[in-house]
C-alpha cells in the first residue's frame, strides 16, 4: 500500500510541473462532468451517442437551420437563437472562428462546439437525393461491446436441483457477461438507420431454451427533408414536446448543467440507438411543415415489463430491463402499451406557440397497490393529457412555459424567465406547480422528485464572471410537496443549493470548487424502534479539482471529494475520497487513462462516486462507502483510421468488509474486478 501511495504522489508532482500547450475544450469531458452530477445513465448515453454522431457529421454553418441549432444538445435556446441570427446576417462564413463574433458565446463554449460545425459552400440549387448516392457515400458503423465481472457473484454459483426447485430465483438463467452489438448507417443529414442487440449479465444468450439470442433488439429509420415532410421516423425513436409536462422521453438535463439552459423546446423525432430498454417509443412519427406551422404526429405500440397483482392489474412498471431469473422472466413484456399524440407548433420571428396532446392505453388496468402516499395516482387503463406551450425571445431575454391538463381536470404549469444582463452576468427563474392529482406518465420536466406530480417549487440561478478567469454558477431550488411521498408520512419540503466556481489558470489548466447542499425530510425511527417521526436530514458535498494538460499529450486530474450527512437528533456521518486520473491523448494510435482513488465513508448515505474515464458510449459511475481503494486502467488502440479497440480493467478493494453486494449480486470477499471492452469499425 505504501508503494501505491508513493507512486501516486510522484505522478501528481510530475504532472503538475511539466509545461503545457493549448488545446480545445473537449466536449467528452463536459459530458463526463454531467455524469458526475448524477444524471440518469440512459440519458447520458443518449446524449453521448447523439453528440458522437454529430461530430462525425458536422453541420454546415452556411446551411444549418434554426431547428438544427435548437436540437443541438450543447446549446441553450438563447445561444441557438444568437448563432442563427448572426449567420442570417453574415453568411457566407469562411472559418469557424467567426463564431467568436457571436456576443452570447464565450470562448469555452465556442471551443467545445467547434467539432460539430464546418464552413462549406452553399448549394446553389437543391440536389435531388439519389438511391445510388446514398448507397455509395453513406457511412456505416459497427460497435461491439463485451463486459464481464471477473469476481464470482452468488447468482452464478452452483446449486442442487432440490434447492433450485424450492428457490428458483437464487440462480441466474444465463451467462455472467454483458454484450451488445450495434450497427448504424447515415447519409449526410438525410438518412439514418440502425439496429441494436443487447443482453445483460445473467440473461440467457443463444441457448436451446432461448433461441432469440440477445434479450433486447431495436431498429430505427429516420428520413429528413422529403418535400413538406421534415422528418419521418420508423421503429424506435424519442420525442419531446414543450417543457415536458405532457411528453418527454428525450434526455432531461440536471439542474446544475447550466442556469441558462433550463428552458426546453419541442424537438423533432430522434433515433433511439441506446441499449436502454425503456424510455422510447416504437412505431412511427412524422413532422410536416406548412408555412409558419410545424405539425408532429406519432403512434407507438410495444410490449413493456410490469409488476402485476394477483388480479392481473399493473401495480408498477419494471424499467431496469433485467431478465435474469424466472421471476424477472415472468414480468418480461407482459403488458401492451399504445401511445399516440400530436403537436402543432407555430413560430413567427421571436414568438413560438404550441399545442400538444397525448393519449395512452394499456391492455390491462393500471392500479397501484393502495397506500396513503399514492392516493391520487392514476388508476385506469388509459389517460389523456393536453397542453399549451409558449416562448418569446428578445435580445438577452427569454420567457417560456407550458400549462397542461390531465384527464381528471388537474392543471400543471411551468414557467421560466431567463435574462442576460451582460456577457458576464445572467439570471434564471423557474416556477413550477404540479398538483397532487396531476397524472402524466410520459411527462419529464424540471422537478426535484421523480415525477411531475405533488410538487411546487421555485428555482433561482445565476451565472457570472466577477474576474476574467473566474466563472461562478449558483442556484437555489426551494420545493414543497403538498401530499405524502413514499417513505414520508406527512407533507414535506426540500432545499437544494449549488455552487460551482471555476478558475482558469491558463488555456491548459483549471481549478474548480463545488459545493452541494440538499435538505429533505423522511420517516425516521427512534432508537427504541417503537415510534417514528418525519424529520429533516441534510447532505453536504464538497469537491475540489485541479486539471492540467501537457504538451506531450498527457493530462492530469486531481480531485478531493467530501460528504457530510446529518439526520436531526442523530450523529453525523462522513465520507471522503482522494483520486488521481492520468490520461494520455498523444498523436499516436495508443491512448489511455489510469485512475486511482482512496475512499473512506461511514455509511451509504455518505457515499462517494468514482469519476473515472470510461470507454466509448459507456458510463460507469460506481458509488462507494466503507474503506478501500479503486483502481482502473483503460486504453484505446486505433488499429487503422476506421477500426479501434478499447479495453478497461477496474478493481475495487475494501479494508473493512468481507462481502460486497447482496442477494444474487453478493460477492463472498472484499474485492471486485470488472473487465470492459469495445470494438468500433467505421466503413
XYZ file of C-alpha atoms in Angstrom:
683
model
C 0.000 0.000 0.000
C 2.877 2.388 0.772
C 4.310 1.699 -2.687
C 0.984 2.641 -4.287
C 0.917 5.884 -2.316
C 4.491 6.781 -3.293
C 3.784 6.238 -6.995
C 0.512 8.171 -6.700
C 2.159 11.248 -5.164
C 5.129 11.106 -7.536
C 2.886 11.112 -10.609
C 0.869 14.017 -9.186
C 4.074 16.033 -8.727
C 5.442 15.269 -12.191
C 2.117 16.014 -13.855
C 1.787 19.379 -12.168
C 5.278 20.622 -13.002
C 5.510 19.938 -16.751
C 4.964 22.608 -19.386
C 1.673 22.655 -21.259
C 0.181 23.560 -24.579
C -3.171 24.977 -25.772
C -5.886 22.615 -26.895
C -9.614 22.808 -27.457
C -12.137 22.154 -24.700
C -13.143 18.508 -25.030
C -16.911 18.021 -25.208
C -16.417 14.495 -23.924
C -15.077 15.879 -20.659
C -18.144 18.105 -20.440
C -20.458 15.088 -20.807
C -18.461 13.263 -18.142
C -18.945 16.243 -15.827
C -22.691 15.969 -16.415
C -22.497 12.299 -15.466
C -20.774 13.357 -12.229
C -23.830 15.473 -11.425
C -25.742 12.190 -11.099
C -27.678 12.483 -14.348
C -29.526 9.355 -15.418
C -27.150 6.878 -17.078
C -29.509 6.233 -20.019
C -29.898 9.991 -20.573
C -26.123 10.459 -20.611
C -25.714 7.567 -23.047
C -28.373 9.047 -25.368
C -26.677 12.442 -25.285
C -23.236 10.960 -25.922
C -24.458 8.913 -28.892
C -26.157 11.958 -30.387
C -23.065 14.141 -29.990
C -20.771 11.442 -31.377
C -22.984 11.162 -34.447
C -22.979 14.944 -34.931
C -19.212 15.116 -34.519
C -18.790 12.569 -37.290
C -21.226 14.530 -39.484
C -20.581 18.240 -38.799
C -23.290 20.792 -39.637
C -22.582 23.305 -42.386
C -22.631 26.815 -40.916
C -23.824 28.198 -44.236
C -26.915 25.968 -44.447
C -27.697 24.998 -40.840
C -31.291 25.757 -39.830
C -32.699 27.214 -36.638
C -34.270 23.827 -35.831
C -30.929 22.039 -36.168
C -29.291 24.527 -33.821
C -32.127 24.201 -31.302
C -31.875 20.407 -31.439
C -28.142 20.577 -30.695
C -27.802 19.448 -27.037
C -24.904 21.726 -26.074
C -26.673 24.993 -26.959
C -29.280 26.826 -24.898
C -32.289 28.470 -26.561
C -30.560 31.842 -26.327
C -27.294 30.580 -27.794
C -29.032 28.789 -30.676
C -31.051 31.910 -31.476
C -27.955 34.133 -31.291
C -25.968 31.911 -33.674
C -28.831 31.698 -36.153
C -29.352 35.471 -36.230
C -25.617 36.030 -36.625
C -25.463 33.585 -39.535
C -28.505 35.160 -41.196
C -26.687 38.476 -41.374
C -23.174 37.240 -42.130
C -23.466 34.251 -44.474
C -21.416 33.010 -46.116
C -18.906 32.424 -43.335
C -15.473 31.076 -44.208
C -13.974 29.954 -40.883
C -15.232 28.534 -37.611
C -13.509 31.361 -35.755
C -16.177 33.787 -36.991
C -18.371 32.334 -34.231
C -16.281 34.426 -31.829
C -18.305 37.403 -33.093
C -21.498 35.978 -31.567
C -21.769 38.062 -28.370
C -23.639 35.405 -26.334
C -20.886 32.801 -26.795
C -17.808 32.698 -24.615
C -14.504 31.157 -25.718
C -15.081 27.965 -23.742
C -18.442 27.311 -25.411
C -17.082 28.096 -28.896
C -14.161 25.707 -28.493
C -16.457 22.984 -27.187
C -18.921 23.185 -30.110
C -16.377 23.683 -32.915
C -16.039 19.938 -33.723
C -19.736 19.892 -34.669
C -19.619 22.604 -37.337
C -17.724 23.383 -40.505
C -17.957 26.143 -43.134
C -18.831 24.724 -46.535
C -20.068 26.246 -49.746
C -23.805 26.825 -50.044
C -25.539 24.712 -52.640
C -26.982 26.994 -55.322
C -29.717 24.531 -56.163
C -31.468 21.726 -54.373
C -29.777 18.451 -55.208
C -32.138 15.514 -55.502
C -31.071 12.612 -53.343
C -30.382 9.510 -55.427
C -30.503 5.976 -54.067
C -27.160 5.266 -55.694
C -25.597 8.227 -53.837
C -26.998 7.008 -50.527
C -25.503 3.554 -51.025
C -22.205 4.882 -52.365
C -21.497 7.716 -49.949
C -23.297 6.560 -46.821
C -21.316 5.949 -43.636
C -21.524 2.564 -41.878
C -20.535 1.927 -38.277
C -20.452 -1.241 -36.193
C -19.928 -1.317 -32.419
C -19.374 -4.432 -30.324
C -19.164 -4.364 -26.536
C -18.296 -7.147 -24.084
C -18.152 -6.693 -20.273
C -17.573 -9.222 -17.537
C -17.217 -9.134 -13.762
C -14.275 -11.426 -13.069
C -15.206 -11.926 -9.412
C -17.921 -14.554 -8.977
C -21.310 -13.413 -7.703
C -23.856 -15.568 -5.863
C -26.299 -15.739 -8.765
C -23.748 -17.696 -10.828
C -22.987 -20.276 -8.147
C -23.735 -23.997 -8.228
C -26.989 -25.131 -6.596
C -28.532 -28.570 -6.298
C -31.751 -29.325 -8.162
C -33.622 -29.603 -4.869
C -32.519 -26.121 -3.802
C -33.480 -24.622 -7.179
C -36.907 -26.292 -7.082
C -37.513 -24.589 -3.760
C -35.698 -21.295 -4.522
C -35.656 -20.950 -8.342
C -34.639 -17.271 -8.255
C -31.346 -17.847 -6.455
C -29.566 -18.638 -9.729
C -29.380 -16.607 -12.916
C -30.608 -18.267 -16.085
C -27.784 -17.010 -18.282
C -24.083 -16.319 -18.594
C -22.118 -13.908 -16.417
C -21.258 -11.354 -19.122
C -22.809 -8.338 -20.804
C -22.661 -7.919 -24.560
C -24.180 -5.667 -27.197
C -23.934 -5.281 -30.956
C -24.942 -2.117 -32.787
C -24.926 -1.216 -36.457
C -25.755 2.227 -37.864
C -25.876 3.831 -41.294
C -26.015 7.520 -42.109
C -26.116 9.532 -45.320
C -25.351 13.203 -44.633
C -28.274 14.632 -42.617
C -30.842 12.891 -44.833
C -30.970 9.247 -43.764
C -30.237 7.391 -40.539
C -30.865 3.758 -39.773
C -29.626 1.325 -37.182
C -30.005 -1.987 -35.378
C -29.306 -2.664 -31.697
C -28.971 -6.016 -29.914
C -28.133 -6.398 -26.223
C -28.063 -8.847 -23.345
C -27.362 -8.031 -19.708
C -25.182 -10.162 -17.461
C -27.226 -13.105 -16.196
C -29.608 -13.201 -19.172
C -29.525 -16.338 -21.385
C -27.678 -15.987 -24.694
C -28.344 -18.258 -27.692
C -29.312 -21.227 -25.577
C -31.621 -24.054 -26.701
C -34.357 -22.709 -24.401
C -33.703 -19.116 -25.525
C -33.424 -19.125 -29.307
C -33.980 -15.382 -29.677
C -30.290 -14.843 -28.856
C -29.981 -11.350 -27.435
C -32.561 -10.319 -24.855
C -33.290 -6.935 -26.455
C -33.468 -5.834 -30.089
C -34.145 -2.421 -31.560
C -34.293 -0.923 -35.047
C -34.795 2.601 -36.377
C -35.039 4.546 -39.630
C -35.030 8.355 -39.838
C -35.527 10.209 -43.150
C -35.334 14.013 -43.351
C -36.461 16.635 -45.868
C -38.908 14.948 -48.230
C -40.748 17.939 -49.639
C -43.025 19.366 -46.953
C -42.319 16.353 -44.753
C -39.500 17.466 -42.486
C -38.894 14.135 -40.747
C -40.191 10.576 -40.817
C -39.206 8.193 -38.020
C -39.881 4.447 -38.079
C -39.009 1.920 -35.400
C -37.510 3.192 -32.129
C -37.465 6.944 -31.552
C -37.667 9.640 -28.866
C -39.790 12.797 -28.669
C -40.133 15.929 -26.573
C -42.995 18.446 -26.619
C -42.790 21.855 -24.983
C -41.344 21.866 -21.468
C -42.128 18.183 -20.921
C -45.377 18.411 -18.927
C -47.121 16.076 -21.385
C -44.312 14.251 -23.148
C -40.547 13.996 -22.927
C -38.580 10.792 -23.382
C -35.537 12.674 -24.595
C -32.724 13.219 -22.076
C -33.518 15.555 -19.167
C -30.700 17.803 -18.024
C -29.648 18.192 -14.415
C -30.221 21.432 -12.520
C -26.502 22.130 -12.459
C -25.885 21.786 -16.213
C -26.305 25.499 -16.834
C -28.545 28.085 -15.230
C -29.087 29.469 -18.733
C -30.276 26.151 -20.175
C -33.364 25.347 -18.134
C -35.947 26.201 -20.812
C -36.788 23.368 -23.229
C -38.381 23.308 -26.675
C -40.298 20.925 -28.918
C -37.826 18.687 -30.738
C -38.026 16.678 -33.924
C -38.115 12.868 -33.545
C -34.693 11.456 -32.710
C -33.425 7.937 -33.167
C -33.230 5.681 -30.125
C -29.878 3.965 -30.580
C -29.164 3.380 -26.906
C -29.275 -0.086 -25.360
C -31.754 1.188 -22.750
C -34.866 -0.996 -22.892
C -37.328 1.685 -21.801
C -37.903 5.407 -22.256
C -38.594 5.348 -26.011
C -41.437 4.833 -28.482
C -41.716 2.059 -31.073
C -43.809 2.798 -34.123
C -43.901 5.824 -36.430
C -43.654 9.611 -36.211
C -43.723 12.374 -38.814
C -43.164 16.137 -38.912
C -44.783 18.299 -41.611
C -44.041 21.995 -42.159
C -46.690 24.291 -43.628
C -45.647 27.930 -43.617
C -45.081 29.056 -40.040
C -46.616 25.851 -38.683
C -44.907 22.584 -37.845
C -47.101 19.541 -37.152
C -45.774 16.425 -35.400
C -47.826 13.240 -35.112
C -46.798 9.856 -33.728
C -48.012 6.381 -32.795
C -46.288 3.756 -30.661
C -47.214 0.149 -29.960
C -44.915 -2.075 -27.914
C -44.840 -4.558 -25.086
C -43.367 -3.456 -21.737
C -42.320 -5.034 -18.419
C -44.658 -4.560 -15.455
C -45.280 -5.887 -11.968
C -48.761 -7.427 -11.741
C -51.149 -8.059 -8.862
C -52.926 -11.375 -8.318
C -55.884 -9.875 -10.190
C -53.713 -9.111 -13.209
C -53.573 -5.332 -12.721
C -50.408 -3.294 -13.205
C -49.060 -2.243 -9.807
C -45.830 -0.659 -11.105
C -43.585 -0.530 -14.158
C -40.367 -2.562 -14.297
C -37.820 -0.316 -16.020
C -34.420 -1.931 -15.335
C -34.628 -4.189 -18.407
C -33.212 -7.175 -16.493
C -34.485 -10.715 -17.245
C -32.071 -12.965 -15.360
C -34.271 -15.128 -13.121
C -37.591 -16.978 -13.580
C -39.364 -14.219 -11.632
C -37.901 -11.488 -13.851
C -38.779 -13.531 -16.941
C -42.425 -13.649 -15.825
C -42.506 -9.847 -15.957
C -40.900 -9.625 -19.403
C -43.130 -7.840 -21.935
C -46.310 -8.896 -20.127
C -48.253 -5.718 -20.994
C -49.061 -3.956 -24.252
C -48.680 -0.186 -24.332
C -50.136 2.040 -27.054
C -49.402 5.777 -27.192
C -50.450 8.341 -29.780
C -50.279 12.106 -29.877
C -49.554 15.255 -31.811
C -48.050 18.710 -31.514
C -48.891 21.798 -33.564
C -46.155 24.385 -33.317
C -46.367 27.972 -34.596
C -43.318 30.188 -34.921
C -43.175 33.763 -36.132
C -39.897 35.564 -35.607
C -39.414 35.684 -31.807
C -42.789 34.158 -30.839
C -43.450 30.437 -30.521
C -46.763 28.787 -29.569
C -47.546 25.085 -29.364
C -50.465 22.787 -28.631
C -49.796 19.169 -27.623
C -51.991 16.188 -26.944
C -51.236 12.623 -25.850
C -53.380 9.524 -25.340
C -52.095 6.247 -23.966
C -53.703 2.900 -23.296
C -52.649 -0.393 -21.686
C -54.284 -3.765 -22.280
C -54.865 -4.103 -18.547
C -55.751 -1.819 -15.641
C -53.063 0.347 -14.051
C -53.885 0.033 -10.354
C -51.004 0.588 -7.884
C -51.337 -1.169 -4.531
C -53.299 1.331 -2.381
C -51.144 3.301 0.030
C -51.668 6.675 1.647
C -48.963 8.308 -0.453
C -50.366 7.072 -3.802
C -53.994 8.002 -3.105
C -54.031 10.374 -6.093
C -52.157 8.168 -8.568
C -53.792 7.268 -11.869
C -55.978 4.170 -11.659
C -57.161 3.451 -15.154
C -56.139 1.651 -18.327
C -55.856 4.922 -20.278
C -55.186 8.625 -19.837
C -55.237 11.873 -21.824
C -53.005 14.935 -21.455
C -53.276 18.221 -23.353
C -51.080 21.317 -23.071
C -50.193 24.733 -24.465
C -46.536 25.753 -24.546
C -45.121 29.165 -25.341
C -41.900 31.123 -25.615
C -40.892 34.645 -26.551
C -37.363 35.845 -27.102
C -35.839 39.301 -27.050
C -32.126 40.114 -27.077
C -30.912 38.732 -23.750
C -34.433 37.804 -22.566
C -36.394 34.531 -22.834
C -39.813 33.789 -21.419
C -41.021 30.212 -21.843
C -43.506 27.883 -20.246
C -46.186 25.233 -20.570
C -49.600 24.661 -18.985
C -51.127 21.191 -19.148
C -54.347 19.467 -18.119
C -54.902 15.787 -17.359
C -57.967 13.611 -17.920
C -59.197 14.253 -14.365
C -59.059 18.049 -14.801
C -55.858 18.669 -12.802
C -53.806 21.547 -14.246
C -49.991 21.734 -14.050
C -47.856 24.660 -15.139
C -44.179 25.537 -15.500
C -42.824 28.968 -16.410
C -39.272 30.244 -16.846
C -37.624 33.625 -17.254
C -34.012 33.976 -18.381
C -32.266 37.324 -18.629
C -28.688 38.105 -19.602
C -27.665 41.469 -18.155
C -24.315 41.361 -19.937
C -21.812 38.908 -21.330
C -20.615 38.314 -17.737
C -23.924 38.077 -15.880
C -27.096 36.044 -16.462
C -30.102 35.240 -14.304
C -32.729 32.470 -14.437
C -36.033 31.999 -12.658
C -38.295 28.943 -12.868
C -41.581 28.283 -11.103
C -43.487 25.013 -11.316
C -46.824 23.888 -9.930
C -47.618 20.188 -10.216
C -50.866 19.271 -8.350
C -51.085 16.099 -6.309
C -53.737 14.760 -8.723
C -51.922 15.588 -11.989
C -51.112 12.331 -13.782
C -48.919 12.285 -16.886
C -46.968 9.043 -17.135
C -44.864 10.209 -20.108
C -44.022 13.626 -18.699
C -40.472 14.512 -17.693
C -39.952 18.125 -16.706
C -37.857 20.182 -14.322
C -38.505 18.764 -10.843
C -36.964 17.697 -7.563
C -38.997 14.500 -7.359
C -39.112 11.578 -9.755
C -42.462 12.505 -11.340
C -44.368 15.584 -12.486
C -46.813 15.420 -9.587
C -47.217 16.605 -5.988
C -44.643 19.397 -6.230
C -44.455 23.165 -6.050
C -41.108 24.861 -6.426
C -39.094 27.954 -7.207
C -35.646 27.816 -8.817
C -33.318 30.827 -8.894
C -29.995 30.597 -10.701
C -27.227 32.884 -11.830
C -24.006 32.621 -13.764
C -21.492 35.428 -13.507
C -17.856 36.194 -14.164
C -16.504 38.561 -11.451
C -12.976 38.166 -12.832
C -11.856 37.466 -16.411
C -10.642 33.979 -15.470
C -13.253 33.083 -12.844
C -16.736 31.774 -13.627
C -19.319 31.089 -10.910
C -22.565 29.120 -11.250
C -25.024 29.315 -8.359
C -28.588 28.135 -7.904
C -31.129 27.693 -5.134
C -34.202 25.487 -5.518
C -36.981 25.548 -2.911
C -39.576 22.784 -3.133
C -42.748 21.886 -1.300
C -44.537 18.539 -1.529
C -48.195 19.169 -0.508
C -49.022 15.472 -0.102
C -47.310 12.385 1.310
C -44.478 10.681 -0.561
C -43.009 7.214 -0.384
C -41.230 6.990 2.984
C -42.638 10.357 4.135
C -45.939 10.233 6.060
C -46.633 13.987 6.055
C -46.360 16.852 3.554
C -42.703 17.865 3.322
C -40.260 20.300 1.781
C -36.775 20.373 0.295
C -33.958 22.863 -0.252
C -31.290 22.373 -2.911
C -28.280 24.738 -3.057
C -25.384 24.591 -5.506
C -22.161 26.488 -6.126
C -19.512 25.813 -8.763
C -16.550 28.128 -9.155
C -14.049 27.561 -11.963
C -10.783 29.451 -12.162
C -8.942 29.143 -15.458
C -5.247 29.237 -14.673
C -4.353 29.014 -18.365
C -5.847 27.516 -21.506
C -4.366 24.215 -20.353
C -5.275 24.087 -16.674
C -8.093 24.998 -14.349
C -9.122 24.730 -10.725
C -12.729 24.297 -9.689
C -14.546 24.052 -6.380
C -18.066 22.691 -5.987
C -20.437 22.690 -3.033
C -23.838 20.967 -2.983
C -26.334 21.145 -0.155
C -29.630 19.314 -0.047
C -32.107 19.207 2.814
C -35.155 16.950 2.683
C -37.401 15.077 5.102
C -38.213 11.417 5.672
C -39.591 8.927 8.171
C -37.040 8.155 10.880
C -37.267 5.510 13.564
C -36.242 6.461 17.084
C -33.640 4.290 18.858
C -36.322 2.354 20.727
C -37.778 1.214 17.359
C -41.259 1.732 18.787
C -42.014 5.062 17.158
C -41.036 7.157 14.173
C -41.285 10.767 13.099
C -40.831 12.786 9.911
C -37.565 14.651 10.460
C -35.222 16.681 8.254
C -31.873 15.418 7.047
C -29.146 17.279 5.177
C -26.334 16.245 2.837
C -23.294 18.459 2.199
C -20.959 17.554 -0.655
C -17.656 19.294 -1.386
C -15.324 18.828 -4.301
C -12.036 20.478 -5.290
C -10.429 19.567 -8.604
C -7.276 20.578 -10.413
C -6.777 19.645 -14.086
C -3.621 20.082 -16.109
C -2.603 19.193 -19.701
C 0.894 18.686 -21.064
C 2.441 19.439 -24.460
C 3.253 15.769 -24.915
C -0.408 14.739 -24.715
C -0.504 13.744 -21.047
C -3.240 15.143 -18.815
C -3.716 15.022 -15.047
C -6.801 15.468 -12.908
C -6.634 15.536 -9.120
C -9.888 15.500 -7.146
C -10.793 15.672 -3.467
C -14.397 14.788 -2.546
C -16.024 15.077 0.858
C -19.518 14.249 2.097
C -21.264 15.134 5.350
C -24.664 13.609 6.142
C -26.731 14.568 9.193
C -30.165 13.499 10.396
C -31.773 15.667 13.043
C -31.123 14.333 16.556
C -28.745 11.649 15.215
C -24.929 11.531 14.856
C -23.354 12.842 11.660
C -21.865 10.541 9.001
C -18.814 11.491 6.950
C -17.013 10.428 3.818
C -14.011 11.481 1.767
C -12.243 10.413 -1.407
C -8.900 11.390 -2.919
C -8.479 10.475 -6.583
C -5.973 10.958 -9.393
C -6.603 10.422 -13.100
C -3.682 10.285 -15.532
C -4.514 10.316 -19.233
C -2.617 10.222 -22.485
C -4.004 11.678 -25.728
C -0.975 11.839 -27.979
C -0.799 11.791 -31.758
C -0.119 8.061 -31.935
C -2.506 5.160 -32.205
C -2.486 4.410 -28.476
C -4.335 6.459 -25.849
C -5.273 5.605 -22.298
C -6.102 6.514 -18.715
C -5.128 5.349 -15.252
C -7.275 6.118 -12.212
C -6.548 5.600 -8.521
C -8.747 6.621 -5.586
C -8.794 6.125 -1.819
C -12.153 6.418 -0.069
C -13.456 6.291 3.474
C -17.191 6.757 4.021
C -19.047 5.835 7.193
C -22.350 4.732 5.590
C -24.268 4.547 2.315
C -25.753 7.994 2.970
C -22.222 9.452 2.935
C -21.230 7.521 -0.211
C -18.928 8.934 -2.875
C -18.807 8.442 -6.648
C -15.885 7.348 -8.800
C -15.358 9.896 -11.587
C -13.198 7.719 -13.811
C -12.824 7.761 -17.590
C -14.921 5.199 -19.424
C -14.877 3.541 -22.821
C -16.727 4.943 -25.803
C -20.510 5.153 -25.213
C -20.268 3.605 -21.726
C -20.826 5.426 -18.455
C -19.934 3.534 -15.321
C -20.003 5.761 -12.243
C -19.913 3.424 -9.222
C -20.517 4.696 -5.709
C -18.522 3.575 -2.665
C -18.897 3.535 1.088
C -16.663 1.884 3.654
C -12.862 1.979 3.496
C -10.869 0.981 0.438
C -9.420 1.953 -2.891
C -10.469 1.927 -6.550
C -8.011 1.290 -9.374
C -8.884 1.461 -13.086
C -6.890 1.266 -16.319
C -8.276 1.888 -19.792
C -6.675 2.063 -23.212
C -7.728 2.543 -26.822
C -5.744 1.375 -29.821
C -6.531 2.689 -33.299
C -5.702 -0.362 -35.408
C -6.457 1.683 -38.516
C -8.073 5.059 -39.091
C -11.520 3.414 -39.072
C -11.023 0.487 -36.703
C -10.315 0.826 -32.971
C -10.332 -1.464 -29.942
C -10.698 -0.330 -26.318
C -10.340 -2.193 -23.030
C -10.750 -1.223 -19.392
C -9.996 -3.057 -16.150
C -11.389 -1.843 -12.838
C -10.574 -3.192 -9.380
C -12.116 -2.249 -6.019
C -10.878 -3.477 -2.638
C -12.420 -2.842 0.777
C -10.498 -2.939 4.047
C -13.454 -3.192 6.428
C -15.830 -5.757 4.949
C -15.850 -9.421 3.995
C -18.662 -9.313 1.411
C -19.812 -6.936 -1.336
C -23.402 -6.539 -2.521
C -26.399 -8.650 -1.541
C -28.760 -11.316 -2.860
C -27.802 -12.768 -6.236
C -25.181 -9.997 -6.659
C -23.375 -10.961 -3.432
C -19.595 -11.376 -3.678
C -18.040 -13.508 -0.943
C -14.899 -11.446 -0.473
C -13.618 -7.909 -0.075
C -12.712 -7.130 -3.708
C -14.320 -6.893 -7.139
C -12.729 -6.809 -10.602
C -14.543 -5.767 -13.781
C -13.453 -6.055 -17.419
C -14.867 -3.878 -20.230
C -14.101 -3.997 -23.964
C -15.294 -2.117 -27.033
C -14.672 -2.607 -30.761
C -15.650 0.105 -33.252
C -15.450 -0.151 -37.036
C -16.385 2.658 -39.409
C -16.559 1.954 -43.136
